[in-house]
Short mmCIF file of C-alpha atoms and ligand atoms in Angstrom, two decimals:
data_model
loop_
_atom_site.label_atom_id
_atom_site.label_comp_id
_atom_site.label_asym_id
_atom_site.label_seq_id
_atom_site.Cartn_x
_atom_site.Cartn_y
_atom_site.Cartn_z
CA UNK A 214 -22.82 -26.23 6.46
CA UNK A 215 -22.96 -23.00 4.21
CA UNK A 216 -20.06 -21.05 4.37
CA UNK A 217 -19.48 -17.29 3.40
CA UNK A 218 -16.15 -15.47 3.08
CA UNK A 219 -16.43 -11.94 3.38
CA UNK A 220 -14.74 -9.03 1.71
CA UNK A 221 -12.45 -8.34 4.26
CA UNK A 222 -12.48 -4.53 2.92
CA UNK A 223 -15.30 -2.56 3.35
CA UNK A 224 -16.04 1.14 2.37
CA UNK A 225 -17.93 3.21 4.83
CA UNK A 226 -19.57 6.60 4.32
CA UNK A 227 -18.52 9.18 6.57
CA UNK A 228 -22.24 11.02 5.91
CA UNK A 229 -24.62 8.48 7.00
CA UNK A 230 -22.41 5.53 7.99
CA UNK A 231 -23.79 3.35 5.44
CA UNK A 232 -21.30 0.35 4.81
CA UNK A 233 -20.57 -2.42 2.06
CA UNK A 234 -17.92 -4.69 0.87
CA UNK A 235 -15.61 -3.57 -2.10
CA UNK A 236 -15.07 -4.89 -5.37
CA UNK A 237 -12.92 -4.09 -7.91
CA UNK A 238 -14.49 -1.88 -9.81
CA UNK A 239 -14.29 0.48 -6.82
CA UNK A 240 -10.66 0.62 -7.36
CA UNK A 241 -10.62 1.76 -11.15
CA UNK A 242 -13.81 4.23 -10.29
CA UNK A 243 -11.45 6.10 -7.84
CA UNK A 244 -14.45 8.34 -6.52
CA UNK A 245 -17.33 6.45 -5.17
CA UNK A 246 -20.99 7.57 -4.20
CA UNK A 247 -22.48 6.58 -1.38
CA UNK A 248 -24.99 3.24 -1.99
CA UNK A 249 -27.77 5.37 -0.18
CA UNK A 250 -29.82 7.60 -2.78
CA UNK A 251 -30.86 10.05 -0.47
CA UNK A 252 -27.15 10.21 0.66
CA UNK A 253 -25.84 11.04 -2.57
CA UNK A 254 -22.14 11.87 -0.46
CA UNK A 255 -18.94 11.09 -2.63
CA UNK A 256 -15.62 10.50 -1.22
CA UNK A 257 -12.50 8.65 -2.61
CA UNK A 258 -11.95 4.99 -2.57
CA UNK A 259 -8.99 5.14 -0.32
CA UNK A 260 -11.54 7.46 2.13
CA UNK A 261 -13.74 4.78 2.17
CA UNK A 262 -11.29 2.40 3.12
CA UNK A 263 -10.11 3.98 6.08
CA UNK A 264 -13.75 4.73 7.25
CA UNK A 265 -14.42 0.74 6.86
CA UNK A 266 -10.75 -0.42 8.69
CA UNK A 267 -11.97 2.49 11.75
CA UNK A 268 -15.94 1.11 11.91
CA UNK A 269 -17.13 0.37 15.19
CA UNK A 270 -18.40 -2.66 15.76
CA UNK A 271 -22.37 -3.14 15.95
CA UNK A 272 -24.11 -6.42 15.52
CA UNK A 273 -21.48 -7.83 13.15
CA UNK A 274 -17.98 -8.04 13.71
CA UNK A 275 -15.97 -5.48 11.40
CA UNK A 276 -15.33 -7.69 8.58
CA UNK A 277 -11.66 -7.09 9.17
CA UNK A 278 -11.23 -8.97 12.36
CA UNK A 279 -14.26 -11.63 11.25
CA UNK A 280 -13.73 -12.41 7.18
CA UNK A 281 -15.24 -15.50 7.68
CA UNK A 282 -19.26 -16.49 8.47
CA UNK A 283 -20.72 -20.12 8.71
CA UNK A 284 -24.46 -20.90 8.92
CA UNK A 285 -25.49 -24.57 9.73
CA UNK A 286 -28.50 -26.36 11.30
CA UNK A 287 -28.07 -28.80 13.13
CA UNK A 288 -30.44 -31.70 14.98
CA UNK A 289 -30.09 -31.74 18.65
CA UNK A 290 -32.01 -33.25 22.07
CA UNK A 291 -33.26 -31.10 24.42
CA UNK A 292 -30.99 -31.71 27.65
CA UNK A 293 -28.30 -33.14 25.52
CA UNK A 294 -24.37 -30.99 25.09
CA UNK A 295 -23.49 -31.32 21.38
CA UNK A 296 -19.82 -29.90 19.70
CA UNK A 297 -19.63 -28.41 16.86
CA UNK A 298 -16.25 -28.81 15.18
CA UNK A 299 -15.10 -25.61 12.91
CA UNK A 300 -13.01 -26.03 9.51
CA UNK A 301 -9.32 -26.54 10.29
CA UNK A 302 -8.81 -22.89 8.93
CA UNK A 303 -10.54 -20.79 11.60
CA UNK A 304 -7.89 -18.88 13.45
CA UNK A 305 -10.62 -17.17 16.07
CA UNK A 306 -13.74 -17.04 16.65
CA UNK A 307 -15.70 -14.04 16.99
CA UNK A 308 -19.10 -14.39 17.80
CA UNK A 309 -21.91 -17.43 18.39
CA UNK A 310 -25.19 -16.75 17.75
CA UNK A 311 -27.77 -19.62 18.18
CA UNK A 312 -31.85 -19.73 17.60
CA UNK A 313 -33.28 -22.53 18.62
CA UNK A 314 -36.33 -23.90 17.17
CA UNK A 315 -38.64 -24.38 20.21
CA UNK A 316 -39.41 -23.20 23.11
CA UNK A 317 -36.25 -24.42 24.88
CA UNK A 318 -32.72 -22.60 25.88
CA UNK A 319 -29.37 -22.99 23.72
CA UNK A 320 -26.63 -21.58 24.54
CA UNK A 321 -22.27 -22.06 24.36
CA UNK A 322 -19.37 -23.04 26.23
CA UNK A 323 -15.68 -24.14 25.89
CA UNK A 324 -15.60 -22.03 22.87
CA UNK A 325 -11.92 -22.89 21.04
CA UNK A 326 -10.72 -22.25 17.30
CA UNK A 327 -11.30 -25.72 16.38
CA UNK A 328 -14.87 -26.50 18.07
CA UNK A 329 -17.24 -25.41 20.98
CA UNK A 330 -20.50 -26.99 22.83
CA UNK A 331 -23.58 -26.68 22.12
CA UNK A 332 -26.22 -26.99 25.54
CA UNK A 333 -29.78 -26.88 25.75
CA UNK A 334 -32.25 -27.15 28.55
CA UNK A 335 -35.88 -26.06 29.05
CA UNK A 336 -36.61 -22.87 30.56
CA UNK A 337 -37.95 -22.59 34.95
CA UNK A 338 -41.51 -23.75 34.96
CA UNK A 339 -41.47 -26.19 31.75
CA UNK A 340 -42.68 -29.44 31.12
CA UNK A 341 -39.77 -31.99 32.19
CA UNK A 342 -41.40 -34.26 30.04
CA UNK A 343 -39.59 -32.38 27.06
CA UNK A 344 -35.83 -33.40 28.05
CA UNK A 345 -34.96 -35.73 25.36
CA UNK A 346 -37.26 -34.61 22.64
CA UNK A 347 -35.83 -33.74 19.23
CA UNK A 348 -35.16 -30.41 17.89
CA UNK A 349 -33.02 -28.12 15.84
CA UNK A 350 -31.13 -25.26 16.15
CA UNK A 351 -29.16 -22.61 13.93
CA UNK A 352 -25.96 -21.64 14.70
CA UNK A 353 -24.38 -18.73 12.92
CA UNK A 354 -20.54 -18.34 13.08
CA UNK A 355 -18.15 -14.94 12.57
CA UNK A 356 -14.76 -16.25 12.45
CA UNK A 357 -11.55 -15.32 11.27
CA UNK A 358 -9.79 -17.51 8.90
CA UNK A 359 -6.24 -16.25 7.19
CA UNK A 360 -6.55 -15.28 4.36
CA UNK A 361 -4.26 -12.00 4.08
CA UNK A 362 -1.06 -12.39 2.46
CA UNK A 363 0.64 -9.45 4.13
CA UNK A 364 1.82 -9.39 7.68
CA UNK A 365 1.32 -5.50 8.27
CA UNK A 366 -2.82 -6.88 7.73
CA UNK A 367 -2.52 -8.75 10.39
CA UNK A 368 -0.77 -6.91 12.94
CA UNK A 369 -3.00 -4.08 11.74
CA UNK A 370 -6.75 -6.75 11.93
CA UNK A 371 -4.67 -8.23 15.44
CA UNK A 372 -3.94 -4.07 17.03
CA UNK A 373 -7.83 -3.75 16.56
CA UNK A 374 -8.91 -6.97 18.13
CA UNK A 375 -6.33 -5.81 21.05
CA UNK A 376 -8.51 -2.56 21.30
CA UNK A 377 -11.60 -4.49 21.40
CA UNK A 378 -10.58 -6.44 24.29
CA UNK A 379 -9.16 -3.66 26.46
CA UNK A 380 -5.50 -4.44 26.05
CA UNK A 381 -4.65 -1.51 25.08
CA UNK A 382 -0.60 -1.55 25.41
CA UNK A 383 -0.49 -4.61 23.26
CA UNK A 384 -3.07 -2.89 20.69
CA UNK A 385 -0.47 0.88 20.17
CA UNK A 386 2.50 -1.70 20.13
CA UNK A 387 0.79 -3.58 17.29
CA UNK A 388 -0.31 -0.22 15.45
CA UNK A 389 3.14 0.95 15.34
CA UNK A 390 4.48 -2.68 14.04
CA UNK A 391 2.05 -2.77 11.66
CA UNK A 392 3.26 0.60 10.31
CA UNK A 393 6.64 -0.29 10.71
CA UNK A 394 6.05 -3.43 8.74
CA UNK A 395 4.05 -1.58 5.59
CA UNK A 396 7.17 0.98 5.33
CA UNK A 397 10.01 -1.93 4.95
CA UNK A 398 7.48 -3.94 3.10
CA UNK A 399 7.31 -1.09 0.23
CA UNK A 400 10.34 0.43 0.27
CA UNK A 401 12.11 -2.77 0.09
CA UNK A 402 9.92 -3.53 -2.99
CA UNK A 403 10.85 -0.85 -5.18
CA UNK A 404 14.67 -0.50 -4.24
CA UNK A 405 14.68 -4.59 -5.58
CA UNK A 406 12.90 -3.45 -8.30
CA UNK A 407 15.18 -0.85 -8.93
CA UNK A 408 18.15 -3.61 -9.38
CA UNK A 409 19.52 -3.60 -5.69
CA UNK A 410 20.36 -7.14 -4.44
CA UNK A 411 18.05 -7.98 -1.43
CA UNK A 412 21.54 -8.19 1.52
CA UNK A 413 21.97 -4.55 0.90
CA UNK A 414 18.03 -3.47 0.72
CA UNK A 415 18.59 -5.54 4.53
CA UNK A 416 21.39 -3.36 5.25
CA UNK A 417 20.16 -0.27 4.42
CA UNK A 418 16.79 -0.86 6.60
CA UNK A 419 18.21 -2.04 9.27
CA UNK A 420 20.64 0.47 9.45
CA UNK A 421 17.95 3.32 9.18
CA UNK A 422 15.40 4.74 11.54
CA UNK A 423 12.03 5.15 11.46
CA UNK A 424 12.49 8.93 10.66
CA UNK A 425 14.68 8.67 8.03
CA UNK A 426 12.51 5.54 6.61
CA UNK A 427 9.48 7.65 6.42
CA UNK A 428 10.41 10.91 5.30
CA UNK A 429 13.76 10.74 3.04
CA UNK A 430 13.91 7.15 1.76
CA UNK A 431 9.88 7.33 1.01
CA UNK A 432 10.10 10.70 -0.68
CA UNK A 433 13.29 9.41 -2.49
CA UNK A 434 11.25 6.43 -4.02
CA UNK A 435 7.68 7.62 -4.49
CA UNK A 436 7.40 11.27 -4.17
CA UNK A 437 5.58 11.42 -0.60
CA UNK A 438 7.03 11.94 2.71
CA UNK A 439 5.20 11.72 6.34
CA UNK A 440 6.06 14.99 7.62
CA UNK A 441 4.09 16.82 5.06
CA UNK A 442 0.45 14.23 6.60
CA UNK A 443 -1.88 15.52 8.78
CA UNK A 444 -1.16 12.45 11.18
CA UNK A 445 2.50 13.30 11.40
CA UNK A 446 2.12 14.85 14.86
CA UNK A 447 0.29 12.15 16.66
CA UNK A 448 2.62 9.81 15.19
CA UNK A 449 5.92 11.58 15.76
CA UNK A 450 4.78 12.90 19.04
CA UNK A 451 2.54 10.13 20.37
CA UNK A 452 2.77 6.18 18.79
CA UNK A 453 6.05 6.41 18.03
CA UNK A 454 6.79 8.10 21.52
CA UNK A 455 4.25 5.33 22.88
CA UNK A 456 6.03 2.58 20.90
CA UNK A 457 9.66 2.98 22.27
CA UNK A 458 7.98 3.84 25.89
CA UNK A 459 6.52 0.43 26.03
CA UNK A 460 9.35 -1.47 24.73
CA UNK A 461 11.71 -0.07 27.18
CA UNK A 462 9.16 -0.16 29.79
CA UNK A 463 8.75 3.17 31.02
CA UNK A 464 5.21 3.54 29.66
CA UNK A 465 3.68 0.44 31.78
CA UNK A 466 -0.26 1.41 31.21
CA UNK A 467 -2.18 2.92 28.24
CA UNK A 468 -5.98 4.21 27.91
CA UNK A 469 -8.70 3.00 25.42
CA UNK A 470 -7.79 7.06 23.74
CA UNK A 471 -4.66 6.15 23.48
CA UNK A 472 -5.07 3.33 21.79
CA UNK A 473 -7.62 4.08 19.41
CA UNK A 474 -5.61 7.05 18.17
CA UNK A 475 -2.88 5.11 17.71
CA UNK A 476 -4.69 2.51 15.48
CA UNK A 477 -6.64 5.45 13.86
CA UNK A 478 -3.24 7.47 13.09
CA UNK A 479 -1.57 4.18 11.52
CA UNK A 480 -4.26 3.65 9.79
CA UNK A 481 -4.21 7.15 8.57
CA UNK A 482 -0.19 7.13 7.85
CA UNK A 483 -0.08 3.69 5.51
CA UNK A 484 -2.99 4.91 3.62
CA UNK A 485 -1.47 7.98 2.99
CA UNK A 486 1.77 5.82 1.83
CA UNK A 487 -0.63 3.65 0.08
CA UNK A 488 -2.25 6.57 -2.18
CA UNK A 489 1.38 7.66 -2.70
CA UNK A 490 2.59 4.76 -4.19
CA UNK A 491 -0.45 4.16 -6.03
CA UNK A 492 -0.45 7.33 -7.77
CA UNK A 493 3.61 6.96 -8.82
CA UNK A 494 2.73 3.70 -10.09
CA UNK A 495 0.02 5.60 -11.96
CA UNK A 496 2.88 7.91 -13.02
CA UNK A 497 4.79 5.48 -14.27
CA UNK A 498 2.94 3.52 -16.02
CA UNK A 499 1.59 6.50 -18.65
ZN1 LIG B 258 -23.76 8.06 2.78
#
């Protein structure tokens, strides 16, 4: 069985929607150029990010939801039902594809995170005589496996699967988590590492609203506040409306617009954070 992890980041060009997985270097070069020579377009790693997180899907998943691909080959009988178990580590599986190597049918059922079944059978019209004969097919895997050690990735990777599959109250609720999440996440970070004991950093968070979070305590710490984004009307006005809505349950339905702004705007707001706080760690560092 070969197995691939992917870069669960990818950077996407706005110009000609050309897409690849990030490295490291990317980072330190800050400003990247598009892969595509007669592209030539140059836009900011953190632009490239958000393009890659936002990607529709085409013939592969999004990287993002599917970090995981497995490739095997395996020996079957025409006629026969075959399972293929999947490492212990798959959390969901994405998408099947099989080619079989004949003239025969293969397809899958009872798909699960740990396994699923393989079937075969010959097409209308074929020689019967085939059922039992020996053959192969290859099976390629997208899966996710976890692998992100920060819970605002996965509510983020789990509000976009949510979108995929139509649900799209679950899918704003998750975008606004996620946010919510990233905020404590970083703020709690730097007031520890600014000397205060982690009961009070609690407190002080629970204690404070999402407003205040964003805007004062943010701009306090690193210099940036929401208000002064782009997004901060479709959050203010919309998710967060959205959010509280759905928890309280006036707001009982939600459209695929809805939802995509909402993941679109979040992922908008924590990179906007994210930059922030990259460029006072910058700050402080020279
Ligand atoms: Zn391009």
């Amino acid at each position: 069985m070969e197995h691939s992890k992917l870069v669960a980041f990818s950077l996407k060009c706005n110009a000609c929607s050309r897409a690849w997985s990030i490295t490291e270097e990317d980072f330190e070069k800050g400003i990247i150029k598009c892969q595509d020579p007669e592209c030539g377009n140059e836009f900011t790693v953190y632009e490239g990010i958000k393009n890659g997180l936002k990607a529709e899907e085409n013939i592969i998943p999004n990287p993002f939801l599917a970090n995981d691909m497995i490739i095997d080959n395996i020996k079957i009988r025409i006629g026969y039902t075959y399972t293929f178990e999947l490492p212990e580590n798959v959390s969901k599986v994405y998408k099947i594809q099989l080619f079989p190597f004949g003239p025969f049918l293969a397809g899958v059922t009872e798909i699960s995170k740990n396994n699923f079944q393989i079937f075969t059978s010959l097409p209308n019209g074929s020689d019967s005589s085939q059922v039992g004969n020996e053959s192969s097919v290859m099976l390629l895997v997208n899966a996710k496996t976890d692998d992100y050690e920060e819970p605002w990735l996965h509510f983020l990777s789990y509000a976009y699967d949510h979108y995929l599959s139509n649900d799209f109250l679950t899918s704003i609720m998750l975008s606004e988590i996620a946010f919510e999440t990233y905020v404590d996440k970083t703020l709690t970070a730097e007031y520890l590492n600014r000397g205060l004991d982690e009961d009070s950093v609690y407190r002080l968070l629970k204690a404070t609203d999402m407003y205040q979070k964003v805007n004062p305590l943010m701009c306090n710490l690193y210099g940036a506040k929401l208000k002064s984004c782009k997004q901060w009307p479709d959050w203010s006005k919309r998710v967060l409306e959205w959010r509280n809505q759905i928890a309280h349950g006036t707001k009982k339905t939600a459209t695929k617009e809805e939802a995509l702004l909402a993941y679109q705007t979040i992922v908008d707001c924590i990179f906007y954070f994210v930059e922030a706080v990259d460029r006072y760690n910058k700050k402080i560092s020279n």
